Short mmCIF file of C-alpha atoms and ligand atoms in Angstrom, two decimals:
data_model
loop_
_atom_site.label_atom_id
_atom_site.label_comp_id
_atom_site.label_asym_id
_atom_site.label_seq_id
_atom_site.Cartn_x
_atom_site.Cartn_y
_atom_site.Cartn_z
CA UNK A 1 -6.48 -27.10 6.03
CA UNK A 2 -3.25 -25.19 5.36
CA UNK A 3 -2.68 -21.98 7.34
CA UNK A 4 -3.89 -18.84 5.64
CA UNK A 5 -1.07 -16.93 3.95
CA UNK A 6 -2.87 -13.68 4.67
CA UNK A 7 -4.67 -13.17 7.96
CA UNK A 8 -7.73 -10.94 7.91
CA UNK A 9 -8.52 -8.83 10.96
CA UNK A 10 -10.94 -5.97 11.52
CA UNK A 11 -10.63 -2.98 13.81
CA UNK A 12 -13.93 -1.15 13.34
CA UNK A 13 -13.98 0.29 9.82
CA UNK A 14 -10.34 -0.67 9.19
CA UNK A 15 -9.43 -3.98 7.56
CA UNK A 16 -6.01 -5.35 8.44
CA UNK A 17 -4.37 -7.84 6.05
CA UNK A 18 -1.37 -9.53 7.67
CA UNK A 19 1.03 -11.41 5.46
CA UNK A 20 1.67 -14.76 7.12
CA UNK A 21 4.45 -16.78 5.56
CA UNK A 22 7.13 -16.43 8.22
CA UNK A 23 9.20 -19.44 7.14
CA UNK A 24 9.88 -17.66 3.82
CA UNK A 25 10.10 -14.12 5.24
CA UNK A 26 6.67 -13.39 3.73
CA UNK A 27 7.97 -13.98 0.20
CA UNK A 28 5.16 -13.15 -2.19
CA UNK A 29 4.22 -16.50 -3.67
CA UNK A 30 1.43 -16.66 -6.25
CA UNK A 31 -0.79 -18.24 -3.59
CA UNK A 32 -0.12 -15.43 -1.10
CA UNK A 33 -0.81 -12.77 -3.73
CA UNK A 34 -4.06 -14.52 -4.70
CA UNK A 35 -5.23 -14.50 -1.07
CA UNK A 36 -4.21 -10.88 -0.60
CA UNK A 37 -5.98 -9.56 -3.67
CA UNK A 38 -9.14 -11.57 -2.92
CA UNK A 39 -9.27 -10.04 0.55
CA UNK A 40 -8.52 -6.49 -0.60
CA UNK A 41 -11.09 -6.65 -3.40
CA UNK A 42 -13.74 -8.00 -1.00
CA UNK A 43 -13.06 -5.16 1.44
CA UNK A 44 -13.01 -2.64 -1.40
CA UNK A 45 -16.66 -3.44 -2.14
CA UNK A 46 -17.70 -3.53 1.53
CA UNK A 47 -19.05 -0.11 2.58
CA UNK A 48 -18.20 -0.89 6.20
CA UNK A 49 -14.47 -0.98 5.38
CA UNK A 50 -13.12 2.53 4.92
CA UNK A 51 -9.38 2.00 5.07
CA UNK A 52 -7.11 -1.03 4.68
CA UNK A 53 -3.80 -1.68 6.45
CA UNK A 54 -1.36 -4.15 4.89
CA UNK A 55 1.16 -5.44 7.40
CA UNK A 56 3.77 -8.13 7.84
CA UNK A 57 5.47 -9.26 11.02
CA UNK A 58 7.96 -7.52 13.34
CA UNK A 59 11.03 -8.65 11.37
CA UNK A 60 9.82 -8.69 7.77
CA UNK A 61 7.09 -6.97 5.82
CA UNK A 62 7.92 -9.07 2.74
CA UNK A 63 11.19 -10.31 1.23
CA UNK A 64 9.92 -9.91 -2.32
CA UNK A 65 8.76 -12.34 -4.96
CA UNK A 66 9.32 -16.01 -4.25
CA UNK A 67 12.80 -16.58 -5.68
CA UNK A 68 12.54 -20.36 -5.34
CA UNK A 69 9.41 -20.42 -7.49
CA UNK A 70 10.86 -17.89 -9.95
CA UNK A 71 14.13 -19.64 -10.62
CA UNK A 72 12.67 -22.47 -12.69
CA UNK A 73 10.00 -20.38 -14.40
CA UNK A 74 10.41 -20.37 -18.16
CA UNK A 75 10.19 -17.16 -20.17
CA UNK A 76 6.82 -18.29 -21.55
CA UNK A 77 5.53 -19.08 -18.05
CA UNK A 78 6.71 -15.71 -16.80
CA UNK A 79 4.76 -13.96 -19.57
CA UNK A 80 1.51 -15.69 -18.67
CA UNK A 81 1.89 -15.97 -14.91
CA UNK A 82 -1.41 -15.55 -12.99
CA UNK A 83 0.29 -13.29 -10.43
CA UNK A 84 0.90 -10.66 -13.14
CA UNK A 85 -2.58 -9.22 -12.71
CA UNK A 86 -2.05 -8.72 -8.97
CA UNK A 87 -0.34 -5.34 -9.30
CA UNK A 88 -2.93 -3.73 -11.54
CA UNK A 89 -5.79 -5.11 -9.45
CA UNK A 90 -4.24 -3.74 -6.25
CA UNK A 91 -3.70 -0.37 -7.90
CA UNK A 92 -7.38 -0.32 -8.86
CA UNK A 93 -8.45 -0.52 -5.20
CA UNK A 94 -10.45 2.62 -4.36
CA UNK A 95 -10.17 2.25 -0.59
CA UNK A 96 -7.07 3.93 0.87
CA UNK A 97 -4.24 1.51 1.63
CA UNK A 98 -1.74 2.01 4.45
CA UNK A 99 1.39 -0.15 4.48
CA UNK A 100 2.62 -0.97 7.99
CA UNK A 101 6.26 -1.92 7.46
CA UNK A 102 8.53 -3.45 10.08
CA UNK A 103 11.76 -5.22 9.12
CA UNK A 104 12.54 -6.03 5.50
CA UNK A 105 10.52 -4.64 2.60
CA UNK A 106 12.58 -5.85 -0.34
CA UNK A 107 11.93 -6.24 -4.05
CA UNK A 108 8.24 -6.98 -4.52
CA UNK A 109 7.80 -6.24 -0.80
CA UNK A 110 9.08 -2.71 -1.30
CA UNK A 111 6.88 -2.44 -4.41
CA UNK A 112 3.85 -3.55 -2.42
CA UNK A 113 4.53 -0.84 0.18
CA UNK A 114 5.03 1.73 -2.62
CA UNK A 115 1.72 0.75 -4.18
CA UNK A 116 -0.02 1.62 -0.91
CA UNK A 117 -1.16 5.21 -0.44
CA UNK A 118 0.80 5.82 2.76
CA UNK A 119 3.59 4.03 4.58
CA UNK A 120 4.09 3.84 8.33
CA UNK A 121 7.45 2.25 9.13
CA UNK A 122 9.00 0.85 12.25
CA UNK A 123 12.44 2.21 13.11
CA UNK A 124 13.70 -1.28 12.17
CA UNK A 125 12.35 -1.17 8.62
CA UNK A 126 14.67 -1.64 5.64
CA UNK A 127 13.61 -0.89 2.10
CA UNK A 128 15.35 -1.96 -1.08
CA UNK A 129 15.10 -3.19 -4.64
CA UNK A 130 17.72 -5.97 -4.69
CA UNK A 131 16.48 -7.53 -7.95
CA UNK A 132 19.65 -6.43 -9.74
CA UNK A 133 21.61 -8.84 -7.53
CA UNK A 134 19.50 -11.66 -8.98
CA UNK A 135 20.00 -10.57 -12.58
CA UNK A 136 16.58 -8.98 -13.03
CA UNK A 137 14.98 -5.58 -12.48
CA UNK A 138 11.88 -4.63 -10.47
CA UNK A 139 8.68 -5.81 -12.19
CA UNK A 140 5.93 -4.73 -9.79
CA UNK A 141 6.12 -1.00 -10.46
CA UNK A 142 9.30 -0.36 -8.46
CA UNK A 143 11.21 1.57 -11.09
CA UNK A 144 8.25 3.85 -11.80
CA UNK A 145 6.79 4.44 -8.34
CA UNK A 146 10.17 4.76 -6.66
CA UNK A 147 11.33 7.32 -9.20
CA UNK A 148 8.13 9.32 -8.75
CA UNK A 149 8.37 9.25 -4.96
CA UNK A 150 12.09 9.76 -4.30
CA UNK A 151 13.27 11.18 -7.62
CA UNK A 152 15.14 9.73 -10.57
CA UNK A 153 18.70 10.00 -9.25
CA UNK A 154 17.99 8.25 -5.98
CA UNK A 155 15.76 5.61 -7.57
CA UNK A 156 18.45 4.91 -10.13
CA UNK A 157 21.01 4.30 -7.40
CA UNK A 158 18.78 1.91 -5.47
CA UNK A 159 17.68 -0.01 -8.58
CA UNK A 160 21.18 -0.31 -10.05
CA UNK A 161 23.03 -1.14 -6.82
CA UNK A 162 20.42 -3.05 -4.82
CA UNK A 163 21.45 -1.03 -1.73
CA UNK A 164 19.01 -1.18 1.17
CA UNK A 165 18.01 1.93 3.08
CA UNK A 166 16.85 2.29 6.68
CA UNK A 167 14.05 4.49 7.97
CA UNK A 168 16.14 7.61 8.57
CA UNK A 169 17.06 7.71 4.91
CA UNK A 170 13.58 6.59 3.81
CA UNK A 171 11.98 9.41 5.79
CA UNK A 172 14.42 11.97 4.41
CA UNK A 173 13.64 10.78 0.87
CA UNK A 174 9.88 11.07 1.40
CA UNK A 175 9.36 7.34 1.01
CA UNK A 176 7.58 6.92 4.35
CA UNK A 177 5.00 9.08 6.09
CA UNK A 178 5.94 8.24 9.66
CA UNK A 179 8.52 6.30 11.60
CA UNK A 180 7.29 4.56 14.74
CA UNK A 181 9.08 2.90 17.67
CA UNK A 182 9.75 -0.80 17.11
CA UNK A 183 6.82 -1.91 19.27
CA UNK A 184 4.38 0.70 17.98
CA UNK A 185 4.50 0.41 14.20
CA UNK A 186 1.21 -1.42 13.81
CA UNK A 187 -0.60 0.73 16.37
CA UNK A 188 0.60 3.90 14.61
CA UNK A 189 -0.47 2.59 11.21
CA UNK A 190 -3.88 1.72 12.65
CA UNK A 191 -4.14 5.16 14.20
CA UNK A 192 -3.55 6.76 10.81
CA UNK A 193 -6.01 4.38 9.14
CA UNK A 194 -8.65 5.14 11.77
CA UNK A 195 -8.36 8.87 11.11
CA UNK A 196 -8.95 8.25 7.38
CA UNK A 197 -11.81 5.85 8.21
CA UNK A 198 -13.59 8.59 10.16
CA UNK A 199 -13.59 10.94 7.18
CA UNK A 200 -16.52 10.99 4.72
CA UNK A 201 -15.91 7.87 2.62
CA UNK A 202 -17.00 9.20 -0.76
CA UNK A 203 -14.77 12.26 -0.42
CA UNK A 204 -11.91 10.01 0.73
CA UNK A 205 -12.16 7.90 -2.41
CA UNK A 206 -12.38 10.99 -4.61
CA UNK A 207 -9.37 12.48 -2.84
CA UNK A 208 -7.35 9.30 -3.39
CA UNK A 209 -8.27 9.27 -7.07
CA UNK A 210 -7.36 12.95 -7.45
CA UNK A 211 -3.95 12.63 -5.79
CA UNK A 212 -3.12 9.53 -7.83
CA UNK A 213 -3.97 11.49 -10.99
CA UNK A 214 -0.95 13.66 -10.21
CA UNK A 215 1.25 10.65 -10.94
CA UNK A 216 -0.43 9.91 -14.24
CA UNK A 217 -1.05 13.21 -15.93
CA UNK A 218 0.38 16.60 -16.85
CA UNK A 219 -0.64 19.47 -14.55
CA UNK A 220 -3.43 20.88 -16.71
CA UNK A 221 -5.07 17.47 -17.24
CA UNK A 222 -4.66 16.72 -13.53
CA UNK A 223 -6.33 20.01 -12.62
CA UNK A 224 -9.23 19.17 -14.95
CA UNK A 225 -9.59 15.82 -13.27
CA UNK A 226 -9.46 17.42 -9.83
CA UNK A 227 -12.25 19.81 -10.85
CA UNK A 228 -14.52 16.95 -11.94
CA UNK A 229 -13.82 14.98 -8.76
CA UNK A 230 -14.39 18.12 -6.66
CA UNK A 231 -17.78 18.60 -8.33
CA UNK A 232 -18.68 15.01 -7.50
CA UNK A 233 -17.77 15.67 -3.87
CA UNK A 234 -20.02 18.75 -3.93
CA UNK A 235 -22.90 16.51 -5.05
CA UNK A 236 -22.74 14.29 -1.95
CA UNK A 237 -25.03 14.48 1.08
CA UNK A 238 -21.97 14.08 3.27
CA UNK A 239 -20.63 17.46 2.20
CA UNK A 240 -23.92 19.12 3.19
CA UNK A 241 -23.64 17.31 6.53
CA UNK A 242 -19.97 18.30 6.96
CA UNK A 243 -20.63 21.95 6.24
CA UNK A 244 -23.82 22.03 8.36
CA UNK A 245 -22.00 20.40 11.27
CA UNK A 246 -19.29 23.06 11.06
CA UNK A 247 -21.81 25.90 11.09
CA UNK A 248 -23.91 24.29 13.87
CA UNK A 249 -20.78 23.59 15.94
CA UNK A 250 -21.40 19.82 16.24
CA UNK A 251 -19.66 16.63 15.11
CA UNK A 252 -20.61 15.50 11.58
CA UNK A 253 -22.33 12.15 10.98
CA UNK A 254 -21.10 10.90 7.61
CA UNK A 255 -23.27 8.28 5.92
CA UNK A 256 -21.29 7.64 2.75
CA UNK A 257 -23.97 9.21 0.54
N1 LIG B 1 11.88 -15.95 -1.92
C1 LIG B 1 11.88 -17.20 -1.46
N2 LIG B 1 12.36 -17.57 -0.26
C2 LIG B 1 12.89 -16.60 0.50
C3 LIG B 1 12.92 -15.25 0.09
C4 LIG B 1 12.39 -14.93 -1.19
N3 LIG B 1 12.32 -13.68 -1.68
N4 LIG B 1 13.51 -14.53 1.07
C5 LIG B 1 13.81 -15.39 2.05
N5 LIG B 1 13.44 -16.65 1.72
C6 LIG B 1 13.61 -17.87 2.47
C7 LIG B 1 15.07 -18.31 2.49
O1 LIG B 1 15.41 -19.01 1.32
C8 LIG B 1 15.10 -19.20 3.73
O2 LIG B 1 14.54 -20.45 3.39
P1 LIG B 1 15.19 -21.83 3.95
O3 LIG B 1 16.64 -21.75 3.65
O4 LIG B 1 14.88 -21.79 5.43
O5 LIG B 1 14.44 -22.88 3.20
C9 LIG B 1 14.13 -18.45 4.65
O6 LIG B 1 13.29 -17.66 3.84
C10 LIG B 1 14.85 -17.54 5.63
O7 LIG B 1 15.68 -16.68 4.87
P2 LIG B 1 17.11 -16.21 5.38
O8 LIG B 1 17.79 -17.33 6.09
O9 LIG B 1 17.79 -15.59 4.23
O10 LIG B 1 16.66 -15.13 6.46
P3 LIG B 1 17.44 -13.88 7.00
O11 LIG B 1 16.60 -13.36 8.12
O12 LIG B 1 18.88 -14.23 7.27
O13 LIG B 1 17.44 -12.82 5.80
C11 LIG B 1 16.40 -11.50 4.03
C12 LIG B 1 16.27 -12.19 5.43
C13 LIG B 1 15.03 -10.98 3.67
C14 LIG B 1 17.39 -10.32 4.15
C15 LIG B 1 16.96 -12.52 3.01
O14 LIG B 1 16.19 -13.69 3.09
C16 LIG B 1 16.91 -12.02 1.61
O15 LIG B 1 17.77 -11.26 1.16
N6 LIG B 1 15.88 -12.48 0.84
C17 LIG B 1 15.81 -12.18 -0.59
C18 LIG B 1 15.44 -10.74 -0.85
C19 LIG B 1 15.33 -10.46 -2.34
O16 LIG B 1 16.29 -10.64 -3.10
N7 LIG B 1 14.16 -10.02 -2.78
C20 LIG B 1 13.87 -9.71 -4.19
C21 LIG B 1 13.22 -10.91 -4.84
S1 LIG B 1 12.84 -10.61 -6.57
C22 LIG B 1 6.90 -8.85 -11.12
C23 LIG B 1 6.53 -8.30 -9.91
C24 LIG B 1 7.43 -8.34 -8.84
C25 LIG B 1 8.67 -8.93 -8.99
C26 LIG B 1 9.00 -9.48 -10.21
C27 LIG B 1 8.12 -9.43 -11.27
N8 LIG B 1 5.98 -8.81 -12.24
C28 LIG B 1 4.61 -8.32 -12.04
C29 LIG B 1 6.40 -9.19 -13.54
C30 LIG B 1 9.52 -8.97 -7.83
C31 LIG B 1 10.71 -9.58 -7.81
C32 LIG B 1 11.41 -9.75 -6.53
O17 LIG B 1 10.95 -9.33 -5.48
#
């Protein structure tokens, strides 16, 4: 049997998906994307998985879409390609996603990291949208998510020049949450994921949904949405437990109810 293109590991309540196509710098072939989304969707419906880390290797997170497969794709094939649904399905994942980025995160690789809810980067990480150098533009949400995260002027420069940025610049732009030493990037990402995994899972999902609403809506509609999600959180048993534990000066036991 061929090697898996995505390796699944578990660390308690954290699922770790490791892209595993080193000979192609983890280029996102249709097969790799199919394995990744199947894994993420399975974990998303597993109550024992409370946070998901998506990682590559030390030298490359992912070098983007598979250029060799793309070159000969006709316009009609591109319109109906099975990998198209990957991005919307990933975005529909309710479990928090942490990207653990070391080395190159380019094109679709950068877009995959941007689609995650938080990014922990190694000091060696390099981000970029080099599609323009190939005669195309980002197609996995890069123009939209990048502009929302780092602002229109900066996104415009990266999309129109294809320039790569390192972690110092990425941190200053607000693209990454943390920068870790080169041998600690995965451990730091796991640490962050474990903190999220210890929080009450229903409230975590509601919080993710509420923050993402800020990208989609005007302020007043977003505040309405936040109010409804807040009320749902107030209806959970976990919030009674969390508040009781505070008052009784003990650690809460969250059950996901
Ligand atoms: N695709 C296919 N193969 C790749 C690849 C890629 N993106 N990146 C690297 N490889 C392959 C190389 O061809 C080489 O293969 P062999 O020659 O050994 O057969 C092998 O991996 C090693 O590559 P290098 O020799 O280049 O390795 P280096 O360490 O020197 O350089 C690099 C690493 C990552 C800097 C370099 O490989 C590179 O620049 N790669 C291309 C980066 C890039 O241009 N990425 C953007 C691709 S376009 C969409 C959604 C998303 C997208 C489009 C549409 N829709 C939903 C509609 C996304 C598009 C893109 O990402």
